[in-house]
């Protein structure tokens, strides 16, 4: 992987420390991600290979005494051979994260107890000791081995550049189609296309019916992830609905245009259509439509990075859902607020909203909503560094996406799983997920998924 300028700057400091230290020096390298740790280890070895011999110490749950490991090392043939050549020696200690998991009878960490108790004995080790640890280990050291920690010269902090994640959006308006799975959507597709064909063959033109059927066909394409193809049907729907003069339908169609353009990454155009839809909904007193358009405006402003403005729209939409008893809308807007607070870095607050939204979606059998909230919970736990838990949520969401036939969401979950496995150091698996997501992104012409995957693949 490619190291950042910040990583390289800190490695310069680390290299200097290894080169100039002539007696006992203790330093910690705090790094959570295995893939980054491997890259840092490889780079520092290359930098000092002609100046310092790095002697690896491997600890595990059955090897809890660091001082004993060091004593064994200084008595080894390898160590003595390097000493004879007057090589500068440094010890790199790996596996302390595992070693500290072993508990003593009092419930504390046996390895950390030994570090504190035998601190003075480290003075016999006249070399630099670099301990590679993660956040959990650092917290335990600060709590249970403060005396040993006080001897450190420095803590080098390395973080993986945080990868963008794809947030999930639950809402597709009030259409009952959103509750259907892939097979049912395909059946409806066949049904509406047959109706259109039959009427056209008979020379019958019913503006109201043609407007409805094209709208439904467009929504099916949108739900299946084909926003570009959906536009053609929404255009036809608008043409016929304008003839019939049905403002409710026209408002819904404008909202559908907004959703399609939003999925295609054309934010300005999406806002234009949502605002048109909102004006009509307010004029005709359609509170449900008003709530949907307010929420969708919030989504676009969120994508534009205007999070405070997005929250204002979400909260107004949530009030309407509560007033009219719209449980589905309530669940969707709770999820949107979770996304907004996640954008602000308030991850725990975001999780609270996602969990509330998930309860609502499961209560009403909204599978698309359930999938979206599971995916966002996965993103939240990823941001908290709980990568295994994130994978659990993303895998559950992926299963639902494949069952109900949402290719855009399937691509998003695959991409987010790529991020998770990359952070666990499983690079080949991450590449597989990114490539699967990229195939879907190109198939449905979703610029966000395409850009997301191409950037992540390029950075590996």
CSV table of C-alpha atoms in Angstrom, one decimal:
chain,number,residue,atom,x,y,z
A,1,UNK,CA,0.0,0.0,0.0
A,2,UNK,CA,1.1,3.6,-0.5
A,3,UNK,CA,2.2,5.4,2.6
A,4,UNK,CA,1.2,9.1,3.2
A,5,UNK,CA,3.5,12.0,3.7
A,6,UNK,CA,2.5,11.9,7.4
A,7,UNK,CA,3.5,8.3,7.6
A,8,UNK,CA,6.8,9.0,6.0
A,9,UNK,CA,7.6,11.9,8.3
A,10,UNK,CA,7.0,9.8,11.4
A,11,UNK,CA,9.2,7.0,9.9
A,12,UNK,CA,12.0,9.6,9.5
A,13,UNK,CA,11.8,10.1,13.3
A,14,UNK,CA,11.7,6.4,14.0
A,15,UNK,CA,14.7,5.8,11.7
A,16,UNK,CA,16.6,8.6,13.5
A,17,UNK,CA,15.8,7.1,16.9
A,18,UNK,CA,17.0,3.6,15.8
A,19,UNK,CA,20.2,5.1,14.4
A,20,UNK,CA,21.3,7.2,17.4
A,21,UNK,CA,20.2,5.2,20.4
A,22,UNK,CA,23.1,3.4,22.1
A,23,UNK,CA,21.4,2.1,25.3
A,24,UNK,CA,18.0,1.0,26.5
A,25,UNK,CA,15.3,3.0,24.7
A,26,UNK,CA,11.7,2.0,24.8
A,27,UNK,CA,9.3,3.2,22.1
A,28,UNK,CA,5.7,2.2,21.2
A,29,UNK,CA,4.3,2.1,17.6
A,30,UNK,CA,0.6,2.5,17.9
A,31,UNK,CA,-1.1,1.2,14.8
A,32,UNK,CA,-4.5,-0.6,14.6
A,33,UNK,CA,-4.5,-1.8,11.0
A,34,UNK,CA,-2.5,-4.9,10.0
A,35,UNK,CA,-2.0,-3.9,6.4
A,36,UNK,CA,-0.6,-0.5,7.5
A,37,UNK,CA,1.6,-2.1,10.2
A,38,UNK,CA,3.1,-4.5,7.6
A,39,UNK,CA,3.8,-1.6,5.2
A,40,UNK,CA,5.4,0.5,8.0
A,41,UNK,CA,7.5,-2.5,9.2
A,42,UNK,CA,8.8,-3.2,5.6
A,43,UNK,CA,9.6,0.5,5.0
A,44,UNK,CA,11.5,1.0,8.3
A,45,UNK,CA,13.6,-2.1,7.7
A,46,UNK,CA,14.6,-0.9,4.3
A,47,UNK,CA,15.6,2.5,5.7
A,48,UNK,CA,17.9,1.1,8.4
A,49,UNK,CA,19.1,-2.1,6.9
A,50,UNK,CA,22.7,-1.0,6.6
A,51,UNK,CA,22.8,0.7,10.0
A,52,UNK,CA,20.7,-1.5,12.4
A,53,UNK,CA,20.0,-5.2,12.7
A,54,UNK,CA,16.4,-5.7,13.6
A,55,UNK,CA,15.8,-8.7,15.9
A,56,UNK,CA,12.2,-9.8,15.9
A,57,UNK,CA,10.5,-10.9,19.2
A,58,UNK,CA,7.2,-12.8,18.7
A,59,UNK,CA,4.9,-12.9,21.7
A,60,UNK,CA,1.5,-14.7,22.0
A,61,UNK,CA,-1.0,-15.7,24.7
A,62,UNK,CA,1.4,-18.5,25.8
A,63,UNK,CA,4.5,-16.2,25.8
A,64,UNK,CA,3.6,-13.5,28.3
A,65,UNK,CA,7.1,-12.5,29.7
A,66,UNK,CA,8.7,-9.9,27.5
A,67,UNK,CA,11.8,-9.8,29.6
A,68,UNK,CA,12.3,-13.5,29.3
A,69,UNK,CA,11.9,-13.3,25.6
A,70,UNK,CA,14.6,-10.6,25.5
A,71,UNK,CA,16.9,-12.6,27.7
A,72,UNK,CA,16.6,-15.6,25.4
A,73,UNK,CA,17.3,-13.3,22.5
A,74,UNK,CA,20.6,-11.9,23.9
A,75,UNK,CA,21.8,-15.4,24.5
A,76,UNK,CA,21.1,-16.6,21.0
A,77,UNK,CA,23.6,-17.4,18.3
A,78,UNK,CA,22.0,-14.9,16.0
A,79,UNK,CA,22.4,-12.1,18.5
A,80,UNK,CA,26.0,-13.0,19.3
A,81,UNK,CA,26.8,-13.2,15.6
A,82,UNK,CA,25.6,-9.6,15.1
A,83,UNK,CA,27.5,-8.4,18.2
A,84,UNK,CA,30.7,-9.9,16.8
A,85,UNK,CA,30.2,-7.8,13.7
A,86,UNK,CA,29.7,-4.7,15.9
A,87,UNK,CA,26.2,-4.3,14.4
A,88,UNK,CA,23.7,-1.9,16.1
A,89,UNK,CA,20.8,-4.1,17.3
A,90,UNK,CA,17.2,-3.1,17.9
A,91,UNK,CA,14.3,-5.4,19.1
A,92,UNK,CA,11.0,-5.3,17.3
A,93,UNK,CA,8.3,-6.8,19.6
A,94,UNK,CA,5.2,-8.2,17.9
A,95,UNK,CA,2.2,-10.0,19.4
A,96,UNK,CA,1.9,-8.1,22.7
A,97,UNK,CA,-1.7,-7.5,21.7
A,98,UNK,CA,-2.3,-11.3,22.0
A,99,UNK,CA,0.0,-11.8,25.0
A,100,UNK,CA,-1.9,-9.3,27.2
A,101,UNK,CA,-5.1,-11.3,26.8
A,102,UNK,CA,-4.0,-13.9,29.2
A,103,UNK,CA,-5.4,-13.2,32.7
A,104,UNK,CA,-3.8,-13.8,36.1
A,105,UNK,CA,-5.8,-15.1,39.0
A,106,UNK,CA,-6.8,-11.6,40.0
A,107,UNK,CA,-8.3,-10.9,36.5
A,108,UNK,CA,-5.5,-8.6,35.3
A,109,UNK,CA,-3.2,-9.1,32.4
A,110,UNK,CA,-0.3,-11.4,33.3
A,111,UNK,CA,2.0,-9.9,30.6
A,112,UNK,CA,1.4,-6.3,31.9
A,113,UNK,CA,1.9,-7.3,35.5
A,114,UNK,CA,5.2,-8.8,34.6
A,115,UNK,CA,6.2,-5.6,32.7
A,116,UNK,CA,5.6,-3.5,35.8
A,117,UNK,CA,7.1,-6.0,38.3
A,118,UNK,CA,10.3,-6.5,36.2
A,119,UNK,CA,10.8,-3.0,34.9
A,120,UNK,CA,14.2,-2.6,36.4
A,121,UNK,CA,15.5,-5.7,34.7
A,122,UNK,CA,15.0,-4.1,31.3
A,123,UNK,CA,18.1,-1.9,32.2
A,124,UNK,CA,20.2,-5.0,31.3
A,125,UNK,CA,18.9,-4.8,27.7
A,126,UNK,CA,21.1,-2.0,26.2
A,127,UNK,CA,19.2,-1.7,23.0
A,128,UNK,CA,16.2,0.0,21.5
A,129,UNK,CA,13.0,-1.9,22.1
A,130,UNK,CA,10.1,-1.1,19.7
A,131,UNK,CA,6.7,-2.4,20.8
A,132,UNK,CA,4.0,-2.6,18.1
A,133,UNK,CA,0.6,-2.3,19.7
A,134,UNK,CA,-3.1,-1.5,18.9
A,135,UNK,CA,-5.5,0.9,20.6
A,136,UNK,CA,-6.9,-1.7,23.0
A,137,UNK,CA,-3.4,-2.7,24.1
A,138,UNK,CA,-2.4,0.9,24.6
A,139,UNK,CA,-5.4,1.5,26.9
A,140,UNK,CA,-4.6,-1.6,28.9
A,141,UNK,CA,-1.0,-0.6,29.3
A,142,UNK,CA,-2.0,2.9,30.5
A,143,UNK,CA,-4.3,1.2,33.0
A,144,UNK,CA,-2.2,-1.8,34.2
A,145,UNK,CA,1.4,-1.0,33.4
A,146,UNK,CA,1.8,2.7,34.0
A,147,UNK,CA,5.2,2.4,35.6
A,148,UNK,CA,6.6,0.6,32.6
A,149,UNK,CA,4.9,3.0,30.2
A,150,UNK,CA,6.5,5.9,32.0
A,151,UNK,CA,9.9,4.7,30.7
A,152,UNK,CA,9.0,5.2,27.1
A,153,UNK,CA,10.9,7.6,25.0
A,154,UNK,CA,8.1,8.2,22.5
A,155,UNK,CA,4.9,6.8,21.1
A,156,UNK,CA,4.7,6.8,17.3
A,157,UNK,CA,1.0,7.1,16.2
A,158,UNK,CA,0.1,5.8,12.8
A,159,UNK,CA,-3.4,5.8,11.3
A,160,UNK,CA,-4.6,4.4,8.1
A,161,UNK,CA,-6.0,7.1,5.9
A,162,UNK,CA,-9.8,6.7,6.5
A,163,UNK,CA,-11.5,5.3,3.4
A,164,UNK,CA,-14.7,6.8,2.3
A,165,UNK,CA,-17.7,4.6,2.8
A,166,UNK,CA,-20.9,4.5,0.8
A,167,UNK,CA,-23.9,5.4,3.0
A,168,UNK,CA,-27.2,3.7,2.4
A,169,UNK,CA,-30.4,5.5,1.6
A,170,UNK,CA,-33.6,3.8,2.3
A,171,UNK,CA,-36.3,5.9,0.7
A,172,UNK,CA,-37.9,5.5,-2.8
A,173,UNK,CA,-41.0,7.5,-2.1
A,174,UNK,CA,-44.3,6.0,-1.0
A,175,UNK,CA,-44.6,3.4,-3.8
A,176,UNK,CA,-45.6,-0.1,-2.6
A,177,UNK,CA,-43.1,-1.4,-5.1
A,178,UNK,CA,-40.3,-0.8,-2.6
A,179,UNK,CA,-41.6,-3.6,-0.5
A,180,UNK,CA,-41.2,-6.2,-3.3
A,181,UNK,CA,-38.2,-8.5,-3.8
A,182,UNK,CA,-36.3,-9.0,-7.0
A,183,UNK,CA,-38.6,-11.8,-8.4
A,184,UNK,CA,-41.7,-9.8,-7.5
A,185,UNK,CA,-40.3,-6.7,-9.2
A,186,UNK,CA,-39.6,-8.7,-12.3
A,187,UNK,CA,-43.2,-10.0,-12.3
A,188,UNK,CA,-44.5,-6.4,-12.0
A,189,UNK,CA,-42.2,-5.3,-14.8
A,190,UNK,CA,-43.7,-8.0,-17.1
A,191,UNK,CA,-47.2,-7.0,-16.0
A,192,UNK,CA,-46.9,-3.3,-16.8
A,193,UNK,CA,-45.0,-3.8,-20.0
A,194,UNK,CA,-47.8,-6.2,-21.2
A,195,UNK,CA,-50.5,-3.7,-20.4
A,196,UNK,CA,-48.8,-0.9,-22.3
A,197,UNK,CA,-48.2,-3.2,-25.3
A,198,UNK,CA,-51.8,-4.4,-25.3
A,199,UNK,CA,-53.3,-0.9,-25.2
A,200,UNK,CA,-50.9,0.4,-27.9
A,201,UNK,CA,-51.7,-2.6,-30.1
A,202,UNK,CA,-55.4,-1.9,-29.7
A,203,UNK,CA,-54.9,1.8,-30.5
A,204,UNK,CA,-56.1,2.8,-27.0
A,205,UNK,CA,-54.4,5.8,-25.4
A,206,UNK,CA,-55.4,6.4,-21.8
A,207,UNK,CA,-53.2,9.3,-20.5
A,208,UNK,CA,-53.9,8.5,-16.8
A,209,UNK,CA,-53.1,4.8,-17.1
A,210,UNK,CA,-50.0,5.3,-19.4
A,211,UNK,CA,-48.7,7.9,-16.9
A,212,UNK,CA,-49.1,5.4,-14.0
A,213,UNK,CA,-47.7,2.4,-15.8
A,214,UNK,CA,-44.6,4.3,-17.0
A,215,UNK,CA,-44.1,5.7,-13.5
A,216,UNK,CA,-44.2,2.2,-12.1
A,217,UNK,CA,-41.8,0.9,-14.7
A,218,UNK,CA,-39.4,3.8,-13.9
A,219,UNK,CA,-39.6,3.0,-10.2
A,220,UNK,CA,-38.8,-0.7,-10.8
A,221,UNK,CA,-35.7,0.3,-12.8
A,222,UNK,CA,-34.7,2.7,-10.0
A,223,UNK,CA,-35.2,0.1,-7.3
A,224,UNK,CA,-33.2,-2.4,-9.4
A,225,UNK,CA,-30.4,0.1,-9.5
A,226,UNK,CA,-30.7,1.4,-13.1
A,227,UNK,CA,-31.3,5.1,-12.6
A,228,UNK,CA,-30.3,6.1,-16.1
A,229,UNK,CA,-32.9,3.7,-17.6
A,230,UNK,CA,-35.5,4.9,-15.1
A,231,UNK,CA,-35.4,8.4,-16.5
A,232,UNK,CA,-36.8,7.3,-19.9
A,233,UNK,CA,-40.0,6.0,-18.2
A,234,UNK,CA,-40.3,9.0,-15.9
A,235,UNK,CA,-40.2,11.2,-19.0
A,236,UNK,CA,-43.0,9.2,-20.6
A,237,UNK,CA,-45.0,9.3,-17.3
A,238,UNK,CA,-44.7,13.1,-17.1
A,239,UNK,CA,-45.8,13.5,-20.7
A,240,UNK,CA,-49.0,11.6,-20.1
A,241,UNK,CA,-49.7,12.9,-16.6
A,242,UNK,CA,-49.3,16.5,-17.8
A,243,UNK,CA,-52.1,15.8,-20.2
A,244,UNK,CA,-54.4,14.4,-17.5
A,245,UNK,CA,-53.6,17.4,-15.2
A,246,UNK,CA,-53.1,15.3,-12.1
A,247,UNK,CA,-50.9,17.5,-9.8
A,248,UNK,CA,-50.4,14.7,-7.3
A,249,UNK,CA,-48.9,12.5,-10.0
A,250,UNK,CA,-46.8,15.3,-11.4
A,251,UNK,CA,-45.4,16.0,-7.9
A,252,UNK,CA,-44.5,12.3,-7.5
A,253,UNK,CA,-42.9,12.2,-11.0
A,254,UNK,CA,-40.8,15.3,-10.2
A,255,UNK,CA,-39.7,13.5,-7.0
A,256,UNK,CA,-38.8,10.4,-9.0
A,257,UNK,CA,-36.7,12.5,-11.4
A,258,UNK,CA,-34.9,13.9,-8.4
A,259,UNK,CA,-34.2,10.5,-7.1
A,260,UNK,CA,-32.8,9.3,-10.4
A,261,UNK,CA,-30.6,12.3,-10.9
A,262,UNK,CA,-29.4,12.0,-7.3
A,263,UNK,CA,-28.4,8.4,-7.9
A,264,UNK,CA,-26.6,9.5,-11.0
A,265,UNK,CA,-24.6,12.1,-9.0
A,266,UNK,CA,-26.3,15.1,-10.6
A,267,UNK,CA,-27.1,17.0,-7.4
A,268,UNK,CA,-28.1,20.3,-8.9
A,269,UNK,CA,-30.6,18.7,-11.2
A,270,UNK,CA,-32.0,16.6,-8.3
A,271,UNK,CA,-32.5,19.7,-6.2
A,272,UNK,CA,-34.3,21.4,-9.0
A,273,UNK,CA,-36.8,18.6,-9.4
A,274,UNK,CA,-37.3,18.1,-5.6
A,275,UNK,CA,-38.1,21.7,-5.2
A,276,UNK,CA,-40.6,21.6,-8.0
A,277,UNK,CA,-42.2,18.6,-6.3
A,278,UNK,CA,-42.2,20.3,-2.9
A,279,UNK,CA,-44.0,23.4,-4.2
A,280,UNK,CA,-46.8,21.2,-5.7
A,281,UNK,CA,-47.2,19.1,-2.6
A,282,UNK,CA,-47.6,22.1,-0.4
A,283,UNK,CA,-50.1,23.7,-2.9
A,284,UNK,CA,-52.4,20.6,-2.9
A,285,UNK,CA,-51.9,19.8,0.8
A,286,UNK,CA,-50.2,16.5,0.2
A,287,UNK,CA,-48.4,16.1,3.6
A,288,UNK,CA,-47.0,12.7,2.8
A,289,UNK,CA,-45.5,13.9,-0.4
A,290,UNK,CA,-44.2,17.1,1.3
A,291,UNK,CA,-42.3,14.9,3.9
A,292,UNK,CA,-40.8,12.7,1.2
A,293,UNK,CA,-39.5,15.7,-0.9
A,294,UNK,CA,-38.1,17.4,2.2
A,295,UNK,CA,-36.3,14.3,3.1
A,296,UNK,CA,-34.9,13.9,-0.4
A,297,UNK,CA,-33.7,17.5,-0.4
A,298,UNK,CA,-31.9,16.7,2.8
A,299,UNK,CA,-30.2,13.7,1.1
A,300,UNK,CA,-28.9,15.8,-1.7
A,301,UNK,CA,-27.5,18.5,0.6
A,302,UNK,CA,-25.9,15.8,2.6
A,303,UNK,CA,-24.1,14.5,-0.5
A,304,UNK,CA,-23.0,18.1,-1.1
A,305,UNK,CA,-21.5,18.3,2.4
A,306,UNK,CA,-24.0,20.7,3.8
A,307,UNK,CA,-24.9,18.5,6.7
A,308,UNK,CA,-26.5,21.2,9.0
A,309,UNK,CA,-28.9,22.1,6.1
A,310,UNK,CA,-29.6,18.4,5.6
A,311,UNK,CA,-30.5,17.9,9.3
A,312,UNK,CA,-33.0,20.8,9.1
A,313,UNK,CA,-34.8,19.0,6.2
A,314,UNK,CA,-34.7,15.6,7.9
A,315,UNK,CA,-36.2,17.0,11.1
A,316,UNK,CA,-39.0,18.7,9.3
A,317,UNK,CA,-39.7,15.5,7.4
A,318,UNK,CA,-39.6,13.5,10.6
A,319,UNK,CA,-42.2,15.9,12.2
A,320,UNK,CA,-44.5,15.3,9.3
A,321,UNK,CA,-44.1,11.5,9.5
A,322,UNK,CA,-45.0,11.6,13.2
A,323,UNK,CA,-48.0,13.9,12.6
A,324,UNK,CA,-49.5,11.7,9.9
A,325,UNK,CA,-48.6,8.4,11.4
A,326,UNK,CA,-46.2,7.4,8.7
A,327,UNK,CA,-44.1,4.6,10.3
A,328,UNK,CA,-42.1,3.9,7.2
A,329,UNK,CA,-41.3,7.5,6.7
A,330,UNK,CA,-40.4,7.7,10.4
A,331,UNK,CA,-37.9,4.9,10.0
A,332,UNK,CA,-36.4,6.3,6.9
A,333,UNK,CA,-35.8,9.8,8.4
A,334,UNK,CA,-34.4,8.3,11.6
A,335,UNK,CA,-31.8,6.6,9.4
A,336,UNK,CA,-31.1,9.8,7.5
A,337,UNK,CA,-30.4,11.6,10.8
A,338,UNK,CA,-28.1,8.8,11.7
A,339,UNK,CA,-26.2,9.4,8.5
A,340,UNK,CA,-26.0,13.1,9.2
A,341,UNK,CA,-24.6,12.7,12.7
A,342,UNK,CA,-22.2,10.1,11.3
A,343,UNK,CA,-21.0,12.8,8.9
A,344,UNK,CA,-20.4,15.1,11.8
A,345,UNK,CA,-18.3,12.4,13.5
A,346,UNK,CA,-20.9,11.7,16.2
A,347,UNK,CA,-20.8,8.0,15.6
A,348,UNK,CA,-22.4,6.8,18.9
A,349,UNK,CA,-25.3,9.2,18.3
A,350,UNK,CA,-25.6,7.9,14.7
A,351,UNK,CA,-25.8,4.3,16.0
A,352,UNK,CA,-28.7,5.3,18.3
A,353,UNK,CA,-30.7,6.6,15.3
A,354,UNK,CA,-29.8,3.6,13.1
A,355,UNK,CA,-31.0,1.2,15.7
A,356,UNK,CA,-34.3,3.0,16.2
A,357,UNK,CA,-34.7,3.1,12.4
A,358,UNK,CA,-33.9,-0.7,12.2
A,359,UNK,CA,-36.6,-1.5,14.8
A,360,UNK,CA,-39.2,0.5,12.8
A,361,UNK,CA,-38.3,-1.2,9.5
A,362,UNK,CA,-38.5,-4.7,11.0
A,363,UNK,CA,-41.8,-3.9,12.7
A,364,UNK,CA,-43.4,-2.9,9.4
A,365,UNK,CA,-41.6,-5.5,7.2
A,366,UNK,CA,-39.7,-2.9,5.2
A,367,UNK,CA,-36.8,-5.0,3.9
A,368,UNK,CA,-35.2,-2.2,1.9
A,369,UNK,CA,-35.2,0.0,5.0
A,370,UNK,CA,-33.8,-2.9,7.1
A,371,UNK,CA,-31.0,-3.4,4.6
A,372,UNK,CA,-30.1,0.3,4.5
A,373,UNK,CA,-30.0,0.5,8.3
A,374,UNK,CA,-27.9,-2.6,8.6
A,375,UNK,CA,-25.4,-1.2,6.1
A,376,UNK,CA,-25.2,2.1,8.0
A,377,UNK,CA,-24.6,0.3,11.3
A,378,UNK,CA,-21.8,-1.6,9.5
A,379,UNK,CA,-20.3,1.8,8.5
A,380,UNK,CA,-20.6,3.1,12.0
A,381,UNK,CA,-18.9,0.2,13.7
A,382,UNK,CA,-16.2,0.4,11.0
A,383,UNK,CA,-15.6,4.0,12.0
A,384,UNK,CA,-15.3,2.9,15.7
A,385,UNK,CA,-12.6,0.5,14.7
A,386,UNK,CA,-14.8,-2.6,15.4
A,387,UNK,CA,-14.2,-4.1,11.9
A,388,UNK,CA,-15.4,-7.6,12.6
A,389,UNK,CA,-18.7,-6.3,13.8
A,390,UNK,CA,-18.9,-4.0,10.8
A,391,UNK,CA,-18.5,-7.1,8.5
A,392,UNK,CA,-21.3,-8.9,10.3
A,393,UNK,CA,-23.7,-6.0,9.5
A,394,UNK,CA,-22.6,-5.5,5.9
A,395,UNK,CA,-22.9,-9.2,5.2
A,396,UNK,CA,-26.5,-9.3,6.6
A,397,UNK,CA,-27.3,-6.2,4.4
A,398,UNK,CA,-25.7,-7.8,1.4
A,399,UNK,CA,-27.9,-10.9,1.7
A,400,UNK,CA,-31.1,-8.7,1.8
A,401,UNK,CA,-29.9,-6.6,-1.2
A,402,UNK,CA,-29.4,-9.7,-3.3
A,403,UNK,CA,-32.8,-11.2,-2.2
A,404,UNK,CA,-34.8,-8.0,-3.0
A,405,UNK,CA,-32.8,-7.0,-6.1
A,406,UNK,CA,-31.1,-3.7,-5.4
A,407,UNK,CA,-28.0,-3.6,-7.5
A,408,UNK,CA,-26.9,-0.2,-6.4
A,409,UNK,CA,-27.1,-1.2,-2.8
A,410,UNK,CA,-25.5,-4.5,-3.5
A,411,UNK,CA,-22.5,-2.6,-5.0
A,412,UNK,CA,-22.3,-0.4,-2.0
A,413,UNK,CA,-22.2,-3.3,0.5
A,414,UNK,CA,-19.6,-5.0,-1.6
A,415,UNK,CA,-17.5,-1.9,-1.6
A,416,UNK,CA,-17.8,-1.4,2.1
A,417,UNK,CA,-16.8,-5.0,2.7
A,418,UNK,CA,-13.8,-4.3,0.6
A,419,UNK,CA,-12.9,-1.5,3.0
A,420,UNK,CA,-13.4,-3.7,6.0
A,421,UNK,CA,-11.2,-6.6,4.8
A,422,UNK,CA,-8.5,-4.1,3.6
A,423,UNK,CA,-8.4,-2.8,7.2
A,424,UNK,CA,-8.0,-6.4,8.5
A,425,UNK,CA,-5.0,-6.8,6.2
A,426,UNK,CA,-6.8,-9.3,3.9
A,427,UNK,CA,-5.8,-7.4,0.8
A,428,UNK,CA,-6.7,-10.0,-1.8
A,429,UNK,CA,-10.2,-10.4,-0.3
A,430,UNK,CA,-10.6,-6.7,-0.3
A,431,UNK,CA,-9.6,-6.5,-4.0
A,432,UNK,CA,-12.2,-9.2,-4.8
A,433,UNK,CA,-15.0,-7.2,-3.2
A,434,UNK,CA,-13.9,-3.9,-4.8
A,435,UNK,CA,-13.9,-5.6,-8.3
A,436,UNK,CA,-17.3,-7.1,-7.8
A,437,UNK,CA,-18.7,-3.7,-6.7
A,438,UNK,CA,-17.0,-2.0,-9.7
A,439,UNK,CA,-18.6,-4.4,-12.1
A,440,UNK,CA,-22.0,-3.5,-10.7
A,441,UNK,CA,-21.2,0.2,-10.7
A,442,UNK,CA,-20.3,0.1,-14.4
A,443,UNK,CA,-23.4,-2.0,-15.2
A,444,UNK,CA,-25.8,0.4,-13.6
A,445,UNK,CA,-23.7,3.5,-14.5
A,446,UNK,CA,-23.4,4.7,-10.9
A,447,UNK,CA,-20.6,7.2,-10.7
A,448,UNK,CA,-20.2,7.1,-6.9
A,449,UNK,CA,-19.6,3.3,-6.9
A,450,UNK,CA,-17.3,3.5,-9.9
A,451,UNK,CA,-15.2,6.3,-8.4
A,452,UNK,CA,-15.2,4.7,-4.9
A,453,UNK,CA,-13.9,1.4,-6.2
A,454,UNK,CA,-11.4,2.7,-8.7
A,455,UNK,CA,-9.8,5.0,-6.1
A,456,UNK,CA,-9.6,2.2,-3.6
A,457,UNK,CA,-8.1,-0.3,-6.1
A,458,UNK,CA,-5.6,2.3,-7.2
A,459,UNK,CA,-4.5,3.0,-3.6
A,460,UNK,CA,-3.7,-0.7,-2.9
